[in-house]
PDB file of C-alpha atoms in Angstrom:
ATOM      1  CA  VAL Z  33       1.040  34.502  59.837  1.00 50.00           C
ATOM      2  CA  TYR Z  34       1.675  37.418  62.430  1.00 49.00           C
ATOM      3  CA  PHE Z  35       5.159  38.501  63.544  1.00 51.00           C
ATOM      4  CA  ARG Z  36       5.432  40.271  66.904  1.00 56.00           C
ATOM      5  CA  SER Z  37       7.690  42.843  66.948  1.00 56.00           C
ATOM      6  CA  ALA Z  38       8.886  44.010  71.415  1.00 57.00           C
ATOM      7  CA  ASP Z  39      11.846  46.693  72.613  1.00 59.00           C
ATOM      8  CA  ALA Z  40      14.143  46.403  75.242  1.00 61.00           C
ATOM      9  CA  ALA Z  41      11.828  45.518  77.109  1.00 64.00           C
ATOM     10  CA  GLY Z  42       9.768  42.832  76.007  1.00 61.00           C
ATOM     11  CA  ASN Z  43       6.728  44.785  75.981  1.00 62.00           C
ATOM     12  CA  ILE Z  44       4.852  44.846  71.760  1.00 58.00           C
ATOM     13  CA  SER Z  45       5.382  47.585  69.592  1.00 59.00           C
ATOM     14  CA  GLU Z  46       4.002  46.460  67.281  1.00 58.00           C
ATOM     15  CA  VAL Z  47       1.973  43.618  65.246  1.00 55.00           C
ATOM     16  CA  THR Z  48       2.165  42.789  61.813  1.00 58.00           C
ATOM     17  CA  HIS Z  49       0.291  40.502  59.405  1.00 54.00           C
ATOM     18  CA  TYR Z  50       1.600  38.718  56.174  1.00 52.00           C
ATOM     19  CA  SER Z  51      -0.248  36.664  54.203  1.00 55.00           C
ATOM     20  CA  ILE Z  52       1.161  33.867  52.085  1.00 52.00           C
ATOM     21  CA  SER Z  53       0.583  32.559  48.956  1.00 52.00           C
ATOM     22  CA  ASN Z  54       1.157  31.062  45.974  1.00 51.00           C
ATOM     23  CA  ILE Z  55       1.895  27.581  47.299  1.00 49.00           C
ATOM     24  CA  ASP Z  56       1.892  24.657  44.970  1.00 51.00           C
ATOM     25  CA  ASP Z  57       0.404  21.816  47.920  1.00 67.00           C
ATOM     26  CA  THR Z  58      -2.400  20.335  44.283  1.00 85.00           C
ATOM     27  CA  LYS Z  59      -1.025  16.433  44.507  1.00 94.00           C
ATOM     28  CA  LYS Z  60       0.753  14.798  40.787  1.00 96.00           C
ATOM     29  CA  LEU Z  61       1.891  12.439  39.454  1.00 97.00           C
ATOM     30  CA  ILE Z  62       4.496  13.352  37.619  1.00 97.00           C
ATOM     31  CA  LEU Z  63       6.304  10.891  35.098  1.00 97.00           C
ATOM     32  CA  SER Z  64      10.085  11.487  33.684  1.00 96.00           C
ATOM     33  CA  GLY Z  65      13.088  10.068  31.829  1.00 95.00           C
ATOM     34  CA  MET Z  66      10.749   8.030  29.309  1.00 94.00           C
ATOM     35  CA  PRO Z  67      11.815   7.849  25.865  1.00 94.00           C
ATOM     36  CA  GLU Z  68       9.906   9.527  22.690  1.00 94.00           C
ATOM     37  CA  THR Z  69      10.623   5.806  20.801  1.00 93.00           C
ATOM     38  CA  VAL Z  70      11.438   2.494  21.861  1.00 93.00           C
ATOM     39  CA  SER Z  71      13.158  -0.169  19.766  1.00 92.00           C
ATOM     40  CA  GLU Z  72      11.061  -3.864  20.060  1.00 92.00           C
ATOM     41  CA  GLY Z  73      13.074  -6.352  21.850  1.00 92.00           C
ATOM     42  CA  SER Z  74      14.706  -3.281  23.648  1.00 91.00           C
ATOM     43  CA  GLY Z  75      14.649  -4.792  26.828  1.00 93.00           C
ATOM     44  CA  LYS Z  76      14.206  -2.586  29.887  1.00 93.00           C
ATOM     45  CA  ILE Z  77      13.091   0.785  30.594  1.00 94.00           C
ATOM     46  CA  ARG Z  78      13.987   2.512  33.973  1.00 95.00           C
ATOM     47  CA  CYS Z  79      12.705   5.679  34.129  1.00 96.00           C
ATOM     48  CA  ILE Z  80      11.468   7.853  37.156  1.00 97.00           C
ATOM     49  CA  LEU Z  81       7.779   8.463  38.205  1.00 97.00           C
ATOM     50  CA  THR Z  82       7.379  11.601  41.177  1.00 97.00           C
ATOM     51  CA  ARG Z  83       4.041  12.972  43.625  1.00 97.00           C
ATOM     52  CA  THR Z  84       3.537  15.888  45.191  1.00 95.00           C
ATOM     53  CA  GLY Z  85       1.679  16.644  47.910  1.00 93.00           C
ATOM     54  CA  SER Z  86       1.628  15.183  51.138  1.00 91.00           C
ATOM     55  CA  LEU Z  87       4.147  12.429  51.773  1.00 94.00           C
ATOM     56  CA  LYS Z  88       2.721  11.245  54.667  1.00 93.00           C
ATOM     57  CA  GLU Z  89       0.915   8.456  53.434  1.00 95.00           C
ATOM     58  CA  ALA Z  90       2.505   5.587  50.997  1.00 96.00           C
ATOM     59  CA  LEU Z  91       0.394   5.285  47.513  1.00 97.00           C
ATOM     60  CA  GLU Z  92      -0.178   2.477  45.377  1.00 96.00           C
ATOM     61  CA  VAL Z  93      -0.245   4.149  41.935  1.00 97.00           C
ATOM     62  CA  ASN Z  94      -2.126   2.408  39.275  1.00 97.00           C
ATOM     63  CA  ALA Z  95       0.291   2.368  36.107  1.00 96.00           C
ATOM     64  CA  VAL Z  96      -1.225   0.838  33.070  1.00 96.00           C
ATOM     65  CA  VAL Z  97       0.298   1.559  28.777  1.00 95.00           C
ATOM     66  CA  ALA Z  98      -2.016   0.544  25.748  1.00 93.00           C
ATOM     67  CA  ASP Z  99      -0.133  -1.117  23.533  1.00 88.00           C
ATOM     68  CA  ALA Z 100      -1.374  -2.702  20.199  1.00 81.00           C
ATOM     69  CA  SER Z 101       1.925  -5.007  19.939  1.00 85.00           C
ATOM     70  CA  GLY Z 102       1.820  -6.892  23.233  1.00 89.00           C
ATOM     71  CA  LEU Z 103       4.981  -6.603  23.458  1.00 92.00           C
ATOM     72  CA  ILE Z 104       5.300  -2.834  25.942  1.00 93.00           C
ATOM     73  CA  LYS Z 105       4.775  -3.705  29.847  1.00 94.00           C
ATOM     74  CA  ILE Z 106       5.124  -2.608  33.428  1.00 95.00           C
ATOM     75  CA  ASP Z 107       6.169  -3.783  35.821  1.00 91.00           C
ATOM     76  CA  THR Z 108       3.884  -3.981  38.401  1.00 86.00           C
ATOM     77  CA  PRO Z 109       3.339  -2.457  41.344  1.00 92.00           C
ATOM     78  CA  VAL Z 110       4.560   1.123  41.458  1.00 96.00           C
ATOM     79  CA  THR Z 111       4.038   1.988  44.729  1.00 96.00           C
ATOM     80  CA  PHE Z 112       5.492   5.623  46.816  1.00 97.00           C
ATOM     81  CA  ALA Z 113       6.686   4.268  50.515  1.00 96.00           C
ATOM     82  CA  ALA Z 114       6.022   6.880  53.310  1.00 96.00           C
ATOM     83  CA  GLY Z 115       8.324   9.623  52.575  1.00 95.00           C
ATOM     84  CA  GLU Z 116       9.024   9.025  49.105  1.00 97.00           C
ATOM     85  CA  SER Z 117       8.303  11.845  46.892  1.00 96.00           C
ATOM     86  CA  LYS Z 118       9.863   9.213  43.954  1.00 97.00           C
ATOM     87  CA  THR Z 119       9.703   6.822  42.255  1.00 97.00           C
ATOM     88  CA  PHE Z 120      11.531   3.474  39.670  1.00 97.00           C
ATOM     89  CA  VAL Z 121       9.255   3.041  37.008  1.00 97.00           C
ATOM     90  CA  TYR Z 122      10.447   0.336  34.834  1.00 96.00           C
ATOM     91  CA  VAL Z 123       9.128  -1.062  31.578  1.00 95.00           C
ATOM     92  CA  THR Z 124       9.823  -4.054  29.611  1.00 95.00           C
ATOM     93  CA  VAL Z 125       9.571  -3.858  26.064  1.00 94.00           C
ATOM     94  CA  GLY Z 126       9.816  -7.611  24.333  1.00 93.00           C
ATOM     95  CA  ASN Z 127      10.132  -9.228  21.046  1.00 92.00           C
ATOM     96  CA  ASP Z 128       8.342 -11.465  18.756  1.00 90.00           C
ATOM     97  CA  SER Z 129       8.832 -12.340  14.707  1.00 89.00           C
ATOM     98  CA  VAL Z 130       5.347 -10.679  13.573  1.00 87.00           C
ATOM     99  CA  PHE Z 131       5.308  -7.576  11.752  1.00 88.00           C
ATOM    100  CA  CYS Z 132       3.725  -5.208  13.316  1.00 86.00           C
ATOM    101  CA  GLY Z 133       4.726  -1.480  11.882  1.00 84.00           C
ATOM    102  CA  ASN Z 134       4.773   1.072  14.040  1.00 87.00           C
ATOM    103  CA  LEU Z 135       2.958   1.831  16.323  1.00 88.00           C
ATOM    104  CA  GLN Z 136       1.645   4.292  19.468  1.00 91.00           C
ATOM    105  CA  ALA Z 137       1.985   2.991  22.894  1.00 94.00           C
ATOM    106  CA  ALA Z 138       0.306   5.155  25.405  1.00 96.00           C
ATOM    107  CA  PHE Z 139       1.313   5.291  29.438  1.00 97.00           C
ATOM    108  CA  GLU Z 140      -0.838   6.616  31.904  1.00 97.00           C
ATOM    109  CA  PHE Z 141      -0.087   6.898  36.032  1.00 97.00           C
ATOM    110  CA  SER Z 142      -2.825   7.389  38.206  1.00 97.00           C
ATOM    111  CA  ALA Z 143      -4.153   7.155  42.172  1.00 96.00           C
ATOM    112  CA  ALA Z 144      -6.829   8.157  43.649  1.00 94.00           C
ATOM    113  CA  GLY Z 145      -6.695  12.769  44.184  1.00 94.00           C
ATOM    114  CA  TYR Z 146      -3.813  13.136  41.976  1.00 96.00           C
ATOM    115  CA  GLU Z 147      -3.809  14.816  39.022  1.00 96.00           C
ATOM    116  CA  SER Z 148      -2.598  11.273  36.058  1.00 97.00           C
ATOM    117  CA  ALA Z 149       0.827  11.382  34.709  1.00 97.00           C
ATOM    118  CA  ALA Z 150       0.635   9.981  30.867  1.00 97.00           C
ATOM    119  CA  GLN Z 151       3.142   9.892  27.903  1.00 96.00           C
ATOM    120  CA  THR Z 152       3.146   8.757  23.895  1.00 96.00           C
ATOM    121  CA  VAL Z 153       5.777   6.487  22.782  1.00 95.00           C
ATOM    122  CA  LEU Z 154       6.757   5.689  19.343  1.00 93.00           C
ATOM    123  CA  PHE Z 155       7.418   1.704  18.959  1.00 93.00           C
ATOM    124  CA  LYS Z 156       9.509   1.064  16.505  1.00 91.00           C
ATOM    125  CA  ASP Z 157       9.149  -2.553  15.330  1.00 90.00           C
ATOM    126  CA  ASP Z 158      12.067  -4.916  13.827  1.00 89.00           C
ATOM    127  CA  GLU Z 159      10.557  -7.221  11.419  1.00 91.00           C
ATOM    128  CA  LYS Z 160       9.688  -6.579   7.473  1.00 91.00           C
ATOM    129  CA  PRO Z 161       6.863  -6.501   5.823  1.00 93.00           C
ATOM    130  CA  THR Z 162       6.031  -9.137   3.952  1.00 95.00           C
ATOM    131  CA  VAL Z 163       4.865  -9.039   0.265  1.00 97.00           C
ATOM    132  CA  PHE Z 164       1.915 -11.633  -1.468  1.00 95.00           C
ATOM    133  CA  LEU Z 165       0.235 -11.271  -5.002  1.00 97.00           C
ATOM    134  CA  THR Z 166      -2.587 -12.279  -5.453  1.00 95.00           C
ATOM    135  CA  ALA Z 167      -4.954 -12.965  -8.918  1.00 94.00           C
ATOM    136  CA  GLY Z 168      -8.444 -13.346  -7.471  1.00 88.00           C
ATOM    137  CA  LYS Z 169      -7.732 -17.530  -9.903  1.00 90.00           C
ATOM    138  CA  ASN Z 170      -5.317 -19.653 -10.059  1.00 89.00           C
ATOM    139  CA  SER Z 171      -6.057 -20.079 -13.767  1.00 91.00           C
ATOM    140  CA  PHE Z 172      -5.570 -18.202 -17.014  1.00 91.00           C
ATOM    141  CA  ALA Z 173      -5.612 -18.560 -20.899  1.00 88.00           C
ATOM    142  CA  GLU Z 174      -3.620 -17.457 -23.375  1.00 87.00           C
ATOM    143  CA  GLY Z 175      -5.447 -14.328 -24.409  1.00 89.00           C
ATOM    144  CA  ASP Z 176      -7.139 -13.451 -21.578  1.00 91.00           C
ATOM    145  CA  SER Z 177      -6.657 -10.453 -19.291  1.00 92.00           C
ATOM    146  CA  PHE Z 178      -6.462  -9.751 -15.618  1.00 94.00           C
ATOM    147  CA  GLU Z 179      -5.856  -7.620 -12.583  1.00 94.00           C
ATOM    148  CA  MET Z 180      -2.828  -8.259  -9.935  1.00 95.00           C
ATOM    149  CA  GLN Z 181      -2.636  -7.439  -6.350  1.00 97.00           C
ATOM    150  CA  VAL Z 182       0.496  -6.434  -5.052  1.00 97.00           C
ATOM    151  CA  CYS Z 183      -0.275  -6.568  -1.588  1.00 97.00           C
ATOM    152  CA  ILE Z 184       1.703  -6.092   2.338  1.00 95.00           C
ATOM    153  CA  ASP Z 185       0.333  -7.210   5.641  1.00 89.00           C
ATOM    154  CA  HIS Z 186       0.244  -4.385   7.494  1.00 87.00           C
ATOM    155  CA  PRO Z 187       0.231  -0.635   5.642  1.00 89.00           C
ATOM    156  CA  LEU Z 188       4.259   1.873   6.470  1.00 90.00           C
ATOM    157  CA  GLU Z 189       5.002   4.962   6.797  1.00 87.00           C
ATOM    158  CA  GLU Z 190       6.634   6.179   3.837  1.00 92.00           C
ATOM    159  CA  ASP Z 191       5.899   4.473  -0.380  1.00 96.00           C
ATOM    160  CA  LEU Z 192       7.365   0.971  -0.858  1.00 96.00           C
ATOM    161  CA  THR Z 193       8.386   0.693  -4.554  1.00 97.00           C
ATOM    162  CA  VAL Z 194       7.653  -3.612  -5.677  1.00 97.00           C
ATOM    163  CA  LYS Z 195       9.063  -4.839  -8.448  1.00 97.00           C
ATOM    164  CA  LEU Z 196       7.994  -7.660 -10.151  1.00 96.00           C
ATOM    165  CA  GLY Z 197       9.210 -10.609 -11.972  1.00 93.00           C
ATOM    166  CA  TYR Z 198       7.981 -12.874 -14.863  1.00 91.00           C
ATOM    167  CA  ASP Z 199       8.160 -14.679 -17.922  1.00 88.00           C
ATOM    168  CA  LYS Z 200       8.261 -11.902 -20.893  1.00 87.00           C
ATOM    169  CA  THR Z 201       7.434 -13.994 -23.197  1.00 84.00           C
ATOM    170  CA  GLN Z 202       4.281 -15.215 -21.775  1.00 87.00           C
ATOM    171  CA  PHE Z 203       3.065 -12.577 -19.796  1.00 90.00           C
ATOM    172  CA  SER Z 204       2.685  -8.795 -20.186  1.00 90.00           C
ATOM    173  CA  LEU Z 205       2.472  -5.707 -17.899  1.00 92.00           C
ATOM    174  CA  ALA Z 206       1.653  -2.217 -17.881  1.00 88.00           C
ATOM    175  CA  SER Z 207       4.514  -1.577 -15.598  1.00 91.00           C
ATOM    176  CA  ASP Z 208       7.751  -3.937 -14.377  1.00 94.00           C
ATOM    177  CA  SER Z 209       7.044  -2.222 -11.126  1.00 95.00           C
ATOM    178  CA  VAL Z 210       4.406  -0.944  -8.807  1.00 97.00           C
ATOM    179  CA  VAL Z 211       4.192   1.495  -5.861  1.00 97.00           C
ATOM    180  CA  ILE Z 212       2.181   0.552  -2.712  1.00 97.00           C
ATOM    181  CA  ARG Z 213       1.291   4.179  -1.133  1.00 97.00           C
ATOM    182  CA  ALA Z 214       2.242   4.877   2.366  1.00 94.00           C
ATOM    183  CA  GLY Z 215      -0.523   4.142   5.493  1.00 92.00           C
ATOM    184  CA  THR Z 216      -2.156   1.977   2.863  1.00 95.00           C
ATOM    185  CA  THR Z 217      -1.442  -2.042   1.214  1.00 96.00           C
ATOM    186  CA  SER Z 218      -2.849  -2.474  -1.893  1.00 97.00           C
ATOM    187  CA  THR Z 219      -2.070  -1.665  -5.493  1.00 97.00           C
ATOM    188  CA  ALA Z 220      -2.733  -3.045  -8.742  1.00 96.00           C
ATOM    189  CA  VAL Z 221      -1.130  -4.570 -12.229  1.00 95.00           C
ATOM    190  CA  ALA Z 222      -2.931  -5.192 -15.272  1.00 94.00           C
ATOM    191  CA  VAL Z 223      -1.408  -8.179 -16.870  1.00 94.00           C
ATOM    192  CA  GLN Z 224      -1.802  -9.169 -20.485  1.00 93.00           C
ATOM    193  CA  VAL Z 225      -1.918 -13.729 -21.436  1.00 91.00           C
ATOM    194  CA  ILE Z 226       0.523 -13.466 -24.101  1.00 88.00           C
ATOM    195  CA  ASP Z 227      -1.199 -15.572 -27.104  1.00 85.00           C
ATOM    196  CA  ASP Z 228       0.674 -17.321 -29.284  1.00 76.00           C
ATOM    197  CA  THR Z 229       0.789 -19.665 -32.227  1.00 70.00           C
ATOM    198  CA  VAL Z 230       2.672 -22.851 -30.773  1.00 69.00           C
ATOM    199  CA  PRO Z 231       1.106 -26.072 -29.639  1.00 65.00           C
ATOM    200  CA  GLU Z 232       1.730 -25.760 -25.808  1.00 66.00           C
ATOM    201  CA  ILE Z 233       0.667 -27.629 -22.582  1.00 68.00           C
ATOM    202  CA  THR Z 234      -0.694 -25.813 -19.598  1.00 66.00           C
ATOM    203  CA  LYS Z 235       2.119 -24.479 -18.413  1.00 77.00           C
ATOM    204  CA  ASN Z 236       2.703 -23.465 -14.312  1.00 82.00           C
ATOM    205  CA  LEU Z 237       4.282 -19.663 -14.916  1.00 87.00           C
ATOM    206  CA  LYS Z 238       5.340 -17.166 -11.995  1.00 91.00           C
ATOM    207  CA  PHE Z 239       5.583 -14.363 -10.519  1.00 94.00           C
ATOM    208  CA  THR Z 240       7.252 -12.560  -7.845  1.00 95.00           C
ATOM    209  CA  GLY Z 241       7.158  -9.118  -5.609  1.00 96.00           C
ATOM    210  CA  ALA Z 242      10.547  -7.548  -4.237  1.00 96.00           C
ATOM    211  CA  ALA Z 243      11.048  -4.306  -1.891  1.00 96.00           C
ATOM    212  CA  ASN Z 244      14.014  -3.403  -0.115  1.00 93.00           C
ATOM    213  CA  ASN Z 245      13.115  -3.765   3.892  1.00 88.00           C
ATOM    214  CA  ALA Z 246      10.541  -6.184   2.747  1.00 93.00           C
ATOM    215  CA  ASN Z 247      10.462  -9.374   2.405  1.00 94.00           C
ATOM    216  CA  SER Z 248       9.916 -11.228  -0.435  1.00 96.00           C
ATOM    217  CA  GLY Z 249       6.761 -13.286  -2.600  1.00 95.00           C
ATOM    218  CA  TYR Z 250       5.601 -14.815  -5.303  1.00 94.00           C
ATOM    219  CA  LEU Z 251       2.425 -16.407  -6.914  1.00 95.00           C
ATOM    220  CA  VAL Z 252       2.468 -19.514  -9.397  1.00 93.00           C
ATOM    221  CA  LEU Z 253      -0.353 -19.767 -11.891  1.00 91.00           C
ATOM    222  CA  ASP Z 254      -0.903 -21.854 -14.699  1.00 89.00           C
ATOM    223  CA  VAL Z 255      -2.150 -20.935 -18.483  1.00 86.00           C
ATOM    224  CA  GLU Z 256      -3.533 -22.875 -20.183  1.00 84.00           C
ATOM    225  CA  ASP Z 257      -3.020 -23.347 -23.925  1.00 73.00           C
ATOM    226  CA  ASN Z 258      -5.363 -22.709 -26.670  1.00 69.00           C
ATOM    227  CA  ASP Z 259      -3.765 -23.561 -29.468  1.00 61.00           C
ATOM    228  CA  VAL Z 260      -4.203 -26.415 -31.563  1.00 55.00           C
ATOM    229  CA  PRO Z 261      -1.359 -29.049 -33.200  1.00 57.00           C
ATOM    230  CA  SER Z 262      -1.412 -29.012 -36.581  1.00 58.00           C
TER     231      SER Z 262
END
């Protein structure tokens, strides 16, 4: 930039050159107002998308979300009118009855010639996991031993203690409770079928698994008697 100095008579006495620097003309998209955590069923969320650089023309933005739950949707299209530097972005967080655990949802907003805006948020599920029990087969004889699997349908971020209910006159367990470790979906417990001397018919016996913040599960097994009536 050149500035000219003149005296009272209008005679130019000095020409000075100044250099203007540090002007940021980078074209960027900037996302603000997006929460770090969203809860299932929280409904509509409004955030702001800002663009820098020239505002002369309208701009259409490609808006995507990578969300394993499938419940987070961006209301599209996301656009800037000519002369507009900010626009609202609306995100809908739905609800279902399926347990998927807490997940990461990744948002990205991009446009040709612009630096993209991206943010990852934590999606918090409002369903509980379900405990279920398996034993490999459904029928055992007195005196048998086996390993029972205690499972949940999705890994959790914290350990889960499962209390086991059963007929203690018919079974002996290594422990009446087990812990499913964070990040895993199962553990095992050793079971011994008690062998008595009393003749009985085949029995249907039930195991239950219960835990705080989880739906209970159960397993029904047949126990075949091996005693002969006298």
